[in-house]
Amino acid sequence: MADSSKKMQIVFASAECAPFVKTGGLGDVAGSLPAALVRAGAEVIVMVPKYATIKDEYKAQMEHFSDFYVSLGWRNEYCGLEKLEHDGVTYMFIDNERYFARDYPYGFFDDGERFAFFSKAITESLQHLPAGFECDILHCNDWQTALAPVFLREFYQGLPLYDRVKTVFSIHNVAFQGQFSDTVMEDILGVAHIPAAASQLRCDACSINYMLGALRYADAITTVSPTYANEIQTPEFGEGLDGVLRERSYALQGILNGIDVAGFDPATDKRIAANYTVEDRSGKAVCKAKLQEELGLEVRDDRPLMVMVTRLTRQKGLDLVMYALDRILAGGVQVAVLGTGDRDYEDGLRYFQDKYPGTMAARIEFDPALSQRMYAAADMFLMPSKFEPCGLSQIIAMRYGTLPIVRETGGLKDTVIPYNEFTGEGTGFSFSNFNGDEMGDAVFRAARLFWDNRDAWNQLVTQAMSQDFSWTRSADKYLDLYFFMHPEIERPAAVVDEPEAAAEPVAAEEPKAEPEVKAVVAPEAEAEVKPAAKHAAKKTATRKTTTKKVTTTKSAATKTTAAKTTTTRKRTNAAAKKAAEAEAAPEVKAEVAEAKPAAKVPTKTAAKKTTTAAKKATAAKKTTATKSTTTKAATTKAATKPAAKVEEKPAESKAEATVEAKPAVKTTTRKRATTTAKKTTTKAAASKEEPKAKVKAKTEPAKETPVSPAAATEKKAPTKKTSVRKATATRKRR
């Protein structure tokens, strides 16, 4: 029975979290996703290291909540929990000055030890949380927290408090895995004497891999876009982990990141020169003129301004930029780049700035305020990444009406719809291969549209700004996963807010032949089963209304007992449904049809059972509430059962197999069932004309079924005898 009083309680562990500490996209995710989960009805505690770099204004708000010691190999390390409430979310900062009182979060010789401590402190602190908070989901992010699922299984399994904890591991960039010498295995991790852990952490003869441990120990694995989830299972993008990711593909899914739409809003952003909206974009022209002036570019509104805000690395496609920049600048496109990175790329950008004064601007620095002004002012945003797990820059650019030009990889492919000149659809421009000429062509496709067809350009900008990239949708998908892993916790009705299953009530209004009723119900059953294979708990309408709960759970119950169903049950169900049609509403009809297979009845009692079914159908309206309560447990049982890969087999085909693949039974039984069906048909005809037609449609197959197998048997018998005689005669002649 689902517990309606308990909320989903999540511990979200991350090595960085905006606004406290941020070096990249992980900080943005950890700063936004927990707040969205709280708004959706969950309770969340975010765990972050208490770095020295956190601003004093936040440190002043922290209160000391608890302290304890964490065993790390042969040593015991102090761990303090500093509590802070911010934006409805509870933050617990892991305090240990020896590890975290540094000038920067990463990049130290002892990072392996520092984040092994962080992972162990996370698991240990689950027993030191505020009263009433019992962790249901431990959600870990990237290699810095990857050892937490390993420690949880090896050192804490079997303890009552930890038994209910399910682990989710999110990959934000598979290129950063946390590889260290295997000497840390005993000295720091303390797992060298545990063969299972030692073998599953080892990536070669003398190294261990923290992320590899999480991929093997976590209950579910997510990454930050659906396309990236597929890409990392290939050698090209898997960075050596593609093998284990393919092994655990049933537990892997991609959930697209969102952005903080309130923080990135051109209508209210105080960091930009002028505010504007999707309806009135006059402020964007002001922003463009101001930025051109600030960067020393020609102040012209007839030239497209293309910007890049990025790390200057090969991953971000700087090789392509260096190859095509001459052509782009000579073609009349203004370019501005902001970022730091590899020295060769920095020098190359400075060279082009000197060669094309007034057309090219390079700012080799880290300046968040300037980046915001560039997002708002530009016409185009260039992002030709070699690989991109999700990418936030292209989403922010669209939010500000700046059209992205991207390579079709990872999250870039999932978020940017390429412009179609024939239909006008799209939110940007894209190219597929990691090729400088293709990138240059994409830039000039955008530039020509800007020059030649301003109406189409403006429509494209409107479409880009109208996209929904809020965290609400992403948080909802994470909650699907969490509730799938804890079916005993009832999901609040308010959480389900997407109109994906709006057409499903048709099943109750238009019940036709038996196979069709099952086919309508099947997608909901599939939604219950498929997430087990993918750990992607698809949204069902189960929690929306009582009617849908009944329908879903009945189909789940039918599936569970399908293998045990006898031949007679099919005919009994048909007969029961015909009887029910005469006396009950269409909704009750569907319920009786799905509920009947739950009981096992011998063949001989078919006629009696038909009468009983009709009585039950009459009383069905009175007992709807009782049924819906009973079937919640069935839903829980059905949801927890599937563990194997079932995504390739749609529920529809299973329903058809149940109907069609049943062998014939004795002719006497068939006659009895047919007679019963005829009587029921007469009743239905007296009641209503429409049900009569439906009953007739259902009765016809029953008439045909007993004839053909019997006829086939009669024909085959003499054929066998004849062939035997002929064979004997042939032998005698010889």
XYZ file of C-alpha atoms in Angstrom:
734
model
C 0.000 0.000 0.000
C 1.379 3.373 -1.017
C 2.087 5.802 1.772
C 0.317 9.073 0.958
C 1.616 10.918 4.026
C 5.355 10.506 3.328
C 7.214 12.861 1.011
C 10.073 11.752 -1.219
C 13.259 12.634 0.697
C 16.368 13.186 -1.422
C 20.014 13.832 -0.550
C 21.654 15.577 -3.514
C 25.470 15.434 -3.361
C 27.653 17.645 -5.536
C 31.208 19.012 -5.422
C 29.943 22.448 -6.482
C 26.685 24.322 -6.261
C 25.679 27.813 -7.368
C 25.591 30.401 -5.871
C 28.115 29.130 -3.297
C 30.777 27.642 -5.577
C 30.697 27.147 -9.348
C 33.282 26.280 -12.005
C 30.975 24.922 -14.726
C 27.638 23.393 -15.628
C 27.550 21.077 -12.597
C 27.298 24.127 -10.316
C 24.303 25.407 -12.290
C 22.533 22.043 -12.115
C 23.117 21.616 -8.382
C 21.964 25.197 -7.825
C 18.691 24.852 -9.773
C 17.472 21.244 -9.834
C 17.018 20.785 -6.034
C 14.868 23.942 -5.840
C 12.693 22.625 -8.694
C 12.328 19.277 -6.875
C 11.216 21.104 -3.723
C 8.615 23.067 -5.698
C 7.344 19.725 -7.044
C 6.704 18.441 -3.527
C 9.907 16.622 -2.515
C 12.179 17.284 0.467
C 15.796 17.880 -0.537
C 19.097 18.259 1.322
C 22.060 19.324 -0.816
C 25.532 18.309 0.399
C 28.505 20.409 -0.700
C 32.067 20.761 0.648
C 32.581 23.883 2.749
C 35.266 25.483 0.590
C 37.228 28.477 1.832
C 36.198 30.283 -1.375
C 32.522 30.455 -0.344
C 31.573 34.091 0.260
C 31.526 35.296 3.847
C 27.899 36.431 3.520
C 26.883 32.777 3.092
C 29.241 31.509 5.785
C 27.650 33.951 8.230
C 24.238 32.365 7.604
C 25.464 28.827 8.335
C 24.672 27.210 11.667
C 26.618 24.301 13.119
C 24.281 21.331 12.975
C 26.370 18.273 13.872
C 29.867 16.811 13.907
C 31.282 13.291 13.906
C 34.309 11.347 12.720
C 34.647 9.585 9.389
C 36.911 6.554 9.002
C 39.058 6.796 5.880
C 41.399 3.836 5.524
C 43.445 3.743 8.745
C 42.581 7.327 9.838
C 39.610 9.038 11.453
C 38.817 12.474 10.047
C 36.677 15.202 11.588
C 33.490 16.072 9.723
C 31.192 18.952 10.596
C 27.775 19.634 9.122
C 26.996 23.328 8.651
C 23.335 23.962 7.835
C 21.958 26.728 5.619
C 18.421 27.314 4.298
C 18.328 29.009 0.886
C 15.496 29.274 -1.657
C 13.455 26.578 0.142
C 16.325 24.082 0.011
C 18.366 22.819 2.970
C 22.128 22.846 2.354
C 24.538 20.833 4.470
C 28.164 21.901 4.029
C 30.754 19.195 4.798
C 33.347 20.922 6.947
C 36.954 19.725 7.090
C 39.573 22.449 6.769
C 42.436 20.063 5.981
C 40.695 19.033 2.767
C 38.549 22.003 1.774
C 40.213 25.188 3.073
C 41.895 25.728 -0.318
C 41.921 28.597 -2.805
C 40.185 26.571 -5.513
C 37.874 23.513 -5.485
C 39.980 21.147 -7.649
C 43.409 20.609 -9.105
C 45.432 19.440 -6.100
C 47.763 16.452 -5.729
C 45.500 14.879 -3.097
C 42.179 15.251 -4.927
C 41.730 11.471 -4.759
C 41.862 11.579 -0.973
C 39.852 14.789 -0.654
C 36.869 13.505 -2.596
C 37.085 9.985 -1.178
C 36.577 11.721 2.176
C 33.686 13.749 0.736
C 31.970 10.564 -0.539
C 32.465 8.760 2.797
C 31.238 11.813 4.719
C 28.064 11.881 2.600
C 27.207 8.251 3.405
C 28.112 8.637 7.092
C 26.047 11.828 7.459
C 22.828 10.079 6.383
C 22.452 9.050 10.028
C 23.011 12.626 11.263
C 20.276 14.407 9.301
C 17.446 16.507 10.811
C 14.736 14.638 12.727
C 12.139 13.069 10.440
C 14.376 13.069 7.382
C 15.081 9.504 6.257
C 16.923 9.449 2.951
C 15.023 7.640 0.172
C 17.270 8.660 -2.749
C 20.978 9.460 -2.644
C 21.663 11.376 -5.873
C 25.402 11.657 -6.623
C 26.977 13.779 -9.349
C 30.226 13.214 -11.273
C 33.409 11.506 -10.071
C 33.812 13.632 -6.915
C 30.848 11.824 -5.316
C 31.164 8.542 -7.264
C 32.467 6.495 -4.323
C 29.353 7.119 -2.216
C 27.349 4.241 -3.817
C 30.406 1.970 -3.351
C 30.802 2.852 0.343
C 27.045 2.559 0.894
C 26.996 -1.004 -0.420
C 30.245 -2.247 1.121
C 30.191 -0.625 4.581
C 26.574 0.293 5.382
C 24.387 -2.356 3.730
C 22.193 -4.192 6.198
C 21.825 -1.286 8.606
C 18.095 -0.449 8.952
C 18.519 3.244 8.138
C 20.417 2.482 4.905
C 18.279 -0.364 3.586
C 15.732 1.997 2.032
C 18.351 4.196 0.320
C 18.443 3.923 -3.492
C 21.358 5.498 -5.355
C 21.277 7.550 -8.567
C 24.516 8.587 -10.277
C 24.544 11.433 -12.835
C 27.296 11.779 -15.452
C 27.838 15.437 -16.381
C 30.957 14.776 -18.453
C 32.289 11.254 -18.939
C 35.729 12.656 -19.875
C 36.426 13.431 -16.181
C 36.400 10.125 -14.313
C 38.644 10.431 -11.267
C 41.502 8.029 -12.031
C 44.141 7.509 -9.348
C 46.897 5.094 -8.351
C 45.636 1.845 -6.840
C 47.707 2.563 -3.715
C 44.760 4.645 -2.453
C 42.576 1.531 -2.473
C 43.694 0.355 0.973
C 45.434 3.406 2.373
C 42.440 5.717 1.842
C 39.391 3.793 0.651
C 39.929 0.714 2.819
C 38.461 -1.692 0.248
C 41.542 -3.607 -0.970
C 40.567 -6.577 1.237
C 37.069 -6.708 -0.362
C 37.572 -8.598 -3.664
C 34.302 -7.429 -5.252
C 35.044 -3.758 -4.603
C 38.711 -3.994 -5.530
C 37.973 -5.657 -8.869
C 35.112 -3.347 -9.809
C 37.081 -0.166 -9.094
C 40.205 -1.230 -10.974
C 40.542 0.106 -14.547
C 44.047 -1.256 -15.317
C 46.998 -2.975 -13.625
C 47.918 -0.041 -11.397
C 44.954 2.405 -11.465
C 41.453 2.699 -10.082
C 38.568 4.728 -11.476
C 36.051 6.392 -9.151
C 33.387 6.842 -11.851
C 33.700 3.190 -12.862
C 32.780 2.235 -9.290
C 29.623 4.345 -9.398
C 28.576 2.933 -12.769
C 28.770 -0.579 -11.319
C 27.291 0.102 -7.880
C 24.539 2.724 -8.465
C 20.920 1.587 -8.793
C 20.265 4.026 -11.650
C 22.498 6.085 -13.944
C 21.499 9.327 -15.637
C 23.237 11.778 -17.907
C 22.352 15.266 -19.011
C 20.770 14.678 -22.436
C 19.181 11.737 -24.301
C 21.597 11.932 -27.253
C 24.630 11.969 -24.930
C 23.259 8.856 -23.180
C 23.444 7.044 -26.527
C 26.799 8.539 -27.542
C 28.693 7.500 -24.402
C 27.864 3.863 -25.131
C 30.140 4.065 -28.206
C 33.961 3.928 -28.238
C 34.101 7.374 -29.867
C 32.483 9.166 -26.931
C 32.661 6.639 -24.070
C 36.214 7.547 -22.964
C 36.940 3.891 -22.157
C 33.739 3.381 -20.148
C 31.515 2.529 -23.117
C 31.698 -1.200 -22.307
C 30.303 -0.927 -18.787
C 27.756 1.661 -19.974
C 26.490 -0.790 -22.596
C 26.318 -3.508 -19.929
C 24.197 -1.241 -17.750
C 22.253 0.439 -20.554
C 19.000 -0.820 -18.978
C 19.744 1.430 -15.985
C 20.901 4.442 -18.039
C 18.804 7.324 -19.313
C 19.351 10.903 -20.457
C 17.409 13.746 -18.842
C 17.913 17.137 -20.432
C 19.136 19.954 -18.201
C 17.165 23.156 -17.808
C 18.168 26.697 -16.865
C 17.077 29.162 -14.224
C 14.537 31.026 -16.361
C 14.085 33.729 -13.719
C 17.820 34.441 -13.576
C 18.173 34.424 -17.369
C 15.273 36.674 -18.349
C 15.860 39.515 -20.855
C 12.756 41.277 -19.542
C 14.161 41.702 -16.017
C 17.952 41.174 -16.295
C 19.725 44.154 -14.733
C 23.116 43.132 -16.153
C 22.211 44.054 -19.745
C 22.038 47.492 -21.389
C 18.296 47.416 -22.129
C 15.492 44.986 -21.314
C 13.276 43.445 -23.953
C 10.656 40.734 -24.426
C 9.709 38.312 -27.193
C 6.931 40.717 -28.264
C 9.028 43.905 -28.150
C 12.680 43.329 -29.042
C 13.713 46.958 -29.548
C 15.906 46.677 -26.437
C 18.014 43.998 -28.130
C 19.120 46.490 -30.811
C 20.242 48.831 -28.023
C 22.216 45.988 -26.389
C 23.917 45.205 -29.728
C 24.986 48.813 -30.368
C 26.332 49.186 -26.803
C 28.356 45.945 -27.016
C 29.811 46.837 -30.425
C 30.944 50.119 -28.943
C 32.336 48.454 -25.801
C 34.359 45.874 -27.763
C 35.673 48.299 -30.391
C 33.594 46.853 -33.235
C 31.914 48.905 -35.947
C 28.514 50.018 -34.655
C 26.332 48.693 -37.478
C 22.968 46.996 -37.325
C 23.258 45.646 -40.882
C 26.084 43.257 -39.981
C 25.353 40.077 -38.022
C 27.233 39.838 -34.722
C 28.301 36.299 -33.776
C 29.732 35.580 -30.296
C 31.350 32.701 -28.413
C 31.451 32.405 -24.611
C 33.487 29.292 -23.930
C 36.566 27.544 -22.633
C 39.191 27.726 -25.357
C 39.787 23.986 -25.788
C 39.639 21.394 -28.559
C 36.475 19.938 -27.022
C 34.687 23.240 -27.654
C 35.565 23.132 -31.362
C 38.318 25.770 -31.397
C 40.158 23.813 -34.120
C 37.226 24.468 -36.452
C 37.039 28.105 -35.412
C 40.723 28.700 -36.194
C 40.274 27.024 -39.585
C 37.170 28.968 -40.680
C 37.610 32.340 -38.933
C 39.429 33.992 -41.858
C 36.578 33.117 -44.213
C 33.888 34.221 -41.742
C 35.475 37.598 -40.950
C 36.276 38.325 -44.603
C 32.637 37.533 -45.441
C 31.299 40.403 -43.352
C 30.313 38.690 -40.092
C 31.412 40.367 -36.863
C 32.859 37.983 -34.253
C 33.454 38.423 -30.500
C 34.972 35.691 -28.303
C 35.153 35.592 -24.486
C 37.058 32.907 -22.586
C 40.346 31.435 -21.462
C 42.046 28.154 -22.208
C 44.872 26.693 -24.300
C 47.612 29.177 -25.137
C 47.603 28.363 -28.876
C 43.950 29.270 -29.221
C 44.346 32.438 -27.141
C 47.197 33.614 -29.377
C 45.268 32.698 -32.524
C 42.281 34.800 -31.493
C 44.527 37.770 -30.731
C 46.049 37.402 -34.219
C 42.634 37.621 -35.897
C 41.691 40.601 -33.723
C 44.766 42.446 -35.034
C 44.114 41.355 -38.622
C 40.419 42.412 -38.641
C 40.076 45.518 -36.431
C 36.459 46.604 -36.050
C 35.234 43.155 -37.115
C 36.871 40.811 -34.582
C 37.129 41.191 -30.786
C 38.890 38.719 -28.473
C 38.538 39.006 -24.698
C 40.895 36.438 -23.136
C 39.455 36.567 -19.622
C 36.733 35.220 -17.347
C 33.991 37.845 -17.016
C 30.450 36.623 -16.159
C 28.963 40.130 -16.456
C 30.387 40.616 -19.960
C 29.168 37.154 -20.978
C 25.635 38.195 -20.044
C 25.876 41.341 -22.187
C 27.164 39.229 -25.091
C 24.269 36.756 -24.847
C 21.799 39.654 -24.979
C 23.485 41.686 -27.749
C 24.472 39.086 -30.341
C 22.531 37.880 -33.354
C 24.207 34.458 -33.459
C 25.948 32.210 -30.913
C 28.629 29.790 -32.179
C 29.072 26.451 -30.367
C 30.813 23.872 -32.636
C 31.705 21.371 -29.883
C 33.482 18.092 -30.594
C 31.251 16.624 -27.880
C 28.809 18.297 -25.507
C 26.987 16.391 -22.738
C 24.243 19.010 -22.546
C 25.493 22.567 -22.859
C 23.780 25.548 -21.238
C 25.181 28.348 -23.396
C 23.013 27.543 -26.408
C 19.915 27.436 -24.163
C 20.763 30.787 -22.566
C 21.416 32.258 -26.027
C 17.953 31.202 -27.251
C 16.403 32.672 -24.122
C 17.908 36.036 -25.130
C 16.884 35.756 -28.784
C 20.375 34.901 -30.050
C 20.237 32.080 -32.599
C 22.696 29.231 -31.900
C 24.906 27.674 -34.586
C 25.867 24.257 -33.219
C 27.295 20.885 -34.149
C 24.758 18.071 -33.887
C 26.142 16.262 -30.858
C 24.904 15.517 -27.333
C 22.628 18.111 -25.793
C 23.207 20.510 -28.697
C 21.294 18.145 -30.966
C 18.521 17.735 -28.375
C 17.986 21.447 -27.740
C 18.491 23.202 -31.108
C 16.003 22.562 -33.934
C 17.771 23.315 -37.236
C 16.150 25.927 -39.488
C 14.060 24.528 -42.351
C 13.747 27.083 -45.129
C 10.690 25.323 -46.612
C 8.557 25.073 -43.468
C 10.066 27.915 -41.451
C 10.446 25.714 -38.370
C 13.576 25.768 -36.234
C 15.332 27.573 -33.392
C 18.870 27.814 -34.821
C 21.345 26.320 -37.303
C 23.379 23.128 -37.171
C 25.936 20.975 -38.984
C 26.755 17.322 -38.416
C 30.465 16.558 -38.964
C 33.446 17.920 -37.033
C 34.582 19.834 -40.100
C 35.613 23.485 -40.495
C 34.049 23.918 -43.932
C 30.700 22.561 -42.726
C 30.838 24.962 -39.787
C 31.598 27.882 -42.098
C 28.681 26.911 -44.357
C 26.323 26.865 -41.354
C 27.503 30.352 -40.312
C 26.822 31.750 -43.773
C 23.407 30.047 -43.972
C 22.536 32.051 -40.882
C 24.173 35.247 -42.182
C 22.360 35.057 -45.535
C 19.005 34.669 -43.776
C 19.885 37.733 -41.654
C 20.723 39.755 -44.777
C 18.153 38.475 -47.276
C 15.002 37.537 -45.358
C 14.631 39.529 -42.157
C 11.009 38.427 -41.659
C 12.026 34.746 -41.596
C 14.919 35.659 -39.280
C 12.613 37.460 -36.844
C 10.189 34.529 -36.849
C 13.086 32.203 -36.003
C 14.096 34.465 -33.103
C 10.507 34.399 -31.817
C 10.477 30.595 -31.949
C 13.813 30.364 -30.109
C 12.700 32.714 -27.330
C 9.415 30.805 -26.915
C 11.084 27.477 -26.056
C 10.512 26.105 -22.547
C 13.828 25.218 -20.930
C 12.721 25.593 -17.309
C 13.798 23.081 -14.679
C 10.154 22.111 -14.058
C 10.091 19.617 -16.922
C 13.491 18.119 -16.037
C 12.635 17.858 -12.337
C 9.465 16.008 -13.257
C 11.474 13.370 -15.139
C 13.824 12.925 -12.175
C 10.793 12.483 -9.916
C 9.492 9.799 -12.293
C 12.727 7.931 -11.690
C 12.684 8.460 -7.906
C 9.073 7.289 -7.502
C 9.717 4.286 -9.728
C 12.511 3.242 -7.365
C 10.215 3.747 -4.342
C 6.744 2.569 -5.450
C 5.579 2.409 -1.826
C 5.617 6.218 -1.644
C 2.552 7.805 -3.224
C 3.291 10.621 -5.633
C 1.401 13.864 -4.893
C -1.257 14.615 -7.506
C 0.044 18.171 -7.942
C 3.367 16.851 -9.249
C 1.811 15.367 -12.379
C 1.200 18.451 -14.480
C 1.985 17.446 -18.053
C -0.959 16.808 -20.432
C 0.780 13.904 -22.174
C -2.003 11.366 -21.558
C -5.005 13.616 -22.272
C -6.534 11.199 -24.805
C -6.484 8.146 -22.521
C -10.064 8.490 -21.084
C -11.322 7.453 -24.572
C -10.742 3.871 -23.405
C -13.726 4.226 -21.046
C -15.967 5.938 -23.620
C -15.426 3.669 -26.626
C -14.988 0.046 -25.573
C -15.122 -2.097 -28.716
C -14.008 -5.697 -29.181
C -11.958 -7.353 -26.439
C -8.578 -7.083 -28.224
C -9.162 -3.358 -28.757
C -9.883 -2.709 -25.092
C -6.600 -4.353 -24.232
C -4.761 -2.376 -26.885
C -6.000 0.896 -25.369
C -4.975 -0.138 -21.907
C -1.605 -1.536 -23.032
C 0.323 1.768 -23.306
C -0.357 2.448 -19.645
C 0.804 -1.012 -18.681
C 3.892 -0.451 -20.806
C 4.508 2.774 -18.948
C 4.589 0.790 -15.731
C 6.913 -1.921 -17.083
C 9.327 -0.126 -19.405
C 11.076 2.046 -16.770
C 12.435 -1.064 -15.082
C 14.441 -1.780 -18.163
C 15.544 1.780 -18.591
C 15.169 3.094 -15.056
C 13.255 5.803 -16.806
C 9.840 5.523 -15.140
C 7.622 6.969 -17.867
C 4.863 9.234 -16.690
C 1.514 7.415 -16.388
C -1.899 8.773 -15.719
C -2.206 6.407 -12.745
C -1.913 9.102 -10.115
C -4.175 11.603 -11.879
C -7.660 10.111 -11.352
C -9.292 7.151 -9.637
C -10.625 5.859 -12.939
C -7.137 5.715 -14.491
C -5.761 4.011 -11.384
C -8.252 1.198 -11.815
C -7.609 0.810 -15.545
C -3.819 0.798 -15.187
C -3.697 -1.627 -12.314
C -6.135 -4.021 -13.911
C -3.956 -4.205 -17.024
C -0.883 -4.740 -14.862
C -2.662 -7.576 -13.021
C -3.757 -9.129 -16.308
C -0.150 -9.088 -17.567
C 1.178 -10.682 -14.406
C -1.198 -13.645 -14.621
C -1.239 -13.962 -18.436
C 1.121 -16.957 -18.451
C -1.141 -18.917 -16.099
C -4.411 -18.190 -17.944
C -6.282 -21.280 -19.206
C -7.888 -21.644 -22.616
C -11.398 -21.336 -21.261
C -10.749 -17.997 -19.549
C -10.737 -16.158 -22.894
C -14.255 -17.327 -23.710
C -15.441 -16.788 -20.155
C -14.175 -13.207 -20.255
C -15.983 -12.610 -23.547
C -19.200 -14.040 -22.140
C -18.849 -12.031 -18.942
C -18.323 -8.835 -20.899
C -21.426 -9.487 -23.007
C -23.519 -9.956 -19.913
C -22.042 -6.861 -18.358
C -22.802 -4.746 -21.426
C -26.523 -5.261 -20.932
C -26.531 -4.086 -17.338
C -23.507 -1.867 -16.714
C -22.033 1.385 -18.017
C -19.061 1.247 -20.462
C -16.588 2.068 -17.676
C -17.805 -0.826 -15.518
C -17.615 -3.081 -18.596
C -13.925 -2.383 -18.995
C -13.301 -3.064 -15.308
C -15.054 -6.456 -15.345
C -13.253 -7.500 -18.500
C -9.853 -6.779 -16.998
C -10.622 -8.053 -13.497
C -11.954 -11.461 -14.458
C -8.660 -13.154 -15.393
C -7.401 -12.752 -11.835
C -9.285 -15.895 -10.688
C -8.538 -19.438 -11.929
C -11.724 -21.393 -12.797
C -11.911 -24.884 -14.396
C -13.349 -25.275 -17.917
C -16.542 -27.044 -16.856
C -17.894 -24.092 -14.824
C -18.002 -21.640 -17.759
C -21.795 -21.263 -17.762
C -21.994 -20.695 -13.987
C -19.173 -18.171 -14.116
C -20.988 -16.128 -16.783
C -23.967 -15.672 -14.474
C -21.699 -14.716 -11.549
C -19.867 -12.195 -13.736
C -23.145 -10.531 -14.682
C -24.037 -10.154 -10.997
C -20.625 -8.724 -10.249
C -20.996 -6.277 -13.092
C -24.288 -5.042 -11.640
C -22.645 -4.427 -8.273
C -19.484 -2.954 -9.771
C -20.609 0.638 -9.423
C -21.046 0.243 -5.664
C -17.604 -1.248 -5.152
C -15.503 1.077 -7.341
C -13.834 2.690 -4.307
C -12.909 -0.673 -2.823
C -11.449 -1.831 -6.151
C -9.331 1.234 -6.569
C -7.861 0.757 -3.065
C -7.119 -2.903 -3.716
C -5.514 -2.254 -7.060
C -2.954 0.267 -5.690
C -1.128 -2.694 -4.183
C -1.257 -4.447 -7.537
C 0.330 -1.425 -9.181
C 3.141 -1.464 -6.634
C 3.728 -5.155 -7.190
C 3.682 -4.814 -10.969
C 5.992 -1.795 -10.927
C 8.636 -3.482 -8.794
C 8.613 -6.783 -10.675
C 10.285 -6.145 -14.052
C 14.059 -6.108 -13.987
C 15.011 -7.552 -17.355
C 15.110 -5.713 -20.682
C 11.536 -5.383 -21.902
C 11.623 -2.194 -23.880
C 11.834 -4.021 -27.220
C 8.511 -5.812 -26.601
C 5.592 -3.368 -26.597
C 2.701 -4.168 -24.314
C 0.377 -4.117 -27.312
C 1.984 -7.181 -28.861
C 1.807 -8.999 -25.524
C -1.934 -8.261 -25.332
C -2.417 -9.626 -28.831
C -0.470 -12.768 -27.951
C -2.778 -13.300 -24.956
C -5.829 -13.076 -27.196
C -4.639 -14.978 -30.273
C -2.086 -17.623 -29.269
C -4.370 -19.834 -27.164
C -4.841 -23.491 -28.261
C -8.215 -25.070 -28.942
C -10.123 -27.078 -26.298
C -12.765 -29.835 -26.420
C -15.739 -29.315 -28.719
C -18.263 -29.932 -25.905
C -16.889 -27.052 -23.864
C -16.952 -24.810 -26.940
C -20.616 -25.598 -27.612
C -21.539 -24.763 -24.028
C -19.662 -21.447 -24.158
C -21.262 -20.583 -27.534
C -24.747 -21.389 -26.206
C -24.133 -19.151 -23.186
C -22.889 -16.376 -25.469
C -26.080 -16.641 -27.583
C -28.295 -16.313 -24.492
C -26.327 -13.282 -23.375
C -26.636 -11.751 -26.853
C -30.424 -12.044 -26.649
C -30.433 -10.175 -23.321
C -28.220 -7.444 -24.747
C -30.502 -7.077 -27.798
C -33.492 -6.530 -25.536
C -31.579 -3.903 -23.607
C -29.929 -1.707 -26.257
C -29.244 -1.633 -29.987
C -25.628 -0.404 -29.842
C -24.344 -3.015 -27.373
C -26.074 -5.596 -29.598
C -23.753 -4.786 -32.477
C -20.714 -4.970 -30.237
C -21.787 -8.303 -28.733
C -22.317 -9.680 -32.196
C -18.828 -8.631 -33.220
C -17.429 -10.422 -30.221
C -19.566 -13.548 -30.675
C -18.612 -14.232 -34.290
C -15.047 -15.413 -33.624
C -16.432 -17.879 -31.035
C -18.599 -19.524 -33.726
C -15.744 -19.902 -36.168
C -13.149 -21.137 -33.707
C -14.628 -24.596 -32.842
C -15.271 -25.514 -36.508
C -11.885 -25.078 -38.168
C -9.656 -27.154 -35.807
C -12.175 -30.028 -35.787
C -12.510 -29.970 -39.550
C -8.764 -29.911 -39.891
C -8.481 -32.983 -37.650
C -11.073 -34.926 -39.643
C -9.291 -34.213 -42.921
C -5.871 -35.124 -41.608
C -6.861 -38.528 -40.154
C -7.670 -40.378 -43.423
C -4.654 -38.841 -45.094
C -2.367 -40.571 -42.604
C -4.038 -43.990 -43.094
C -3.858 -43.730 -46.891
C -0.179 -42.890 -46.812
C 0.531 -45.934 -44.597
C -1.313 -48.286 -46.983
C 0.575 -46.954 -49.979
C 3.907 -47.386 -48.201
C 3.049 -51.044 -47.321
C 2.003 -51.817 -50.893
C 5.247 -50.425 -52.230
C 7.316 -52.582 -49.887
C 5.406 -55.768 -50.952
C 6.033 -55.101 -54.640
C 9.756 -54.745 -54.015
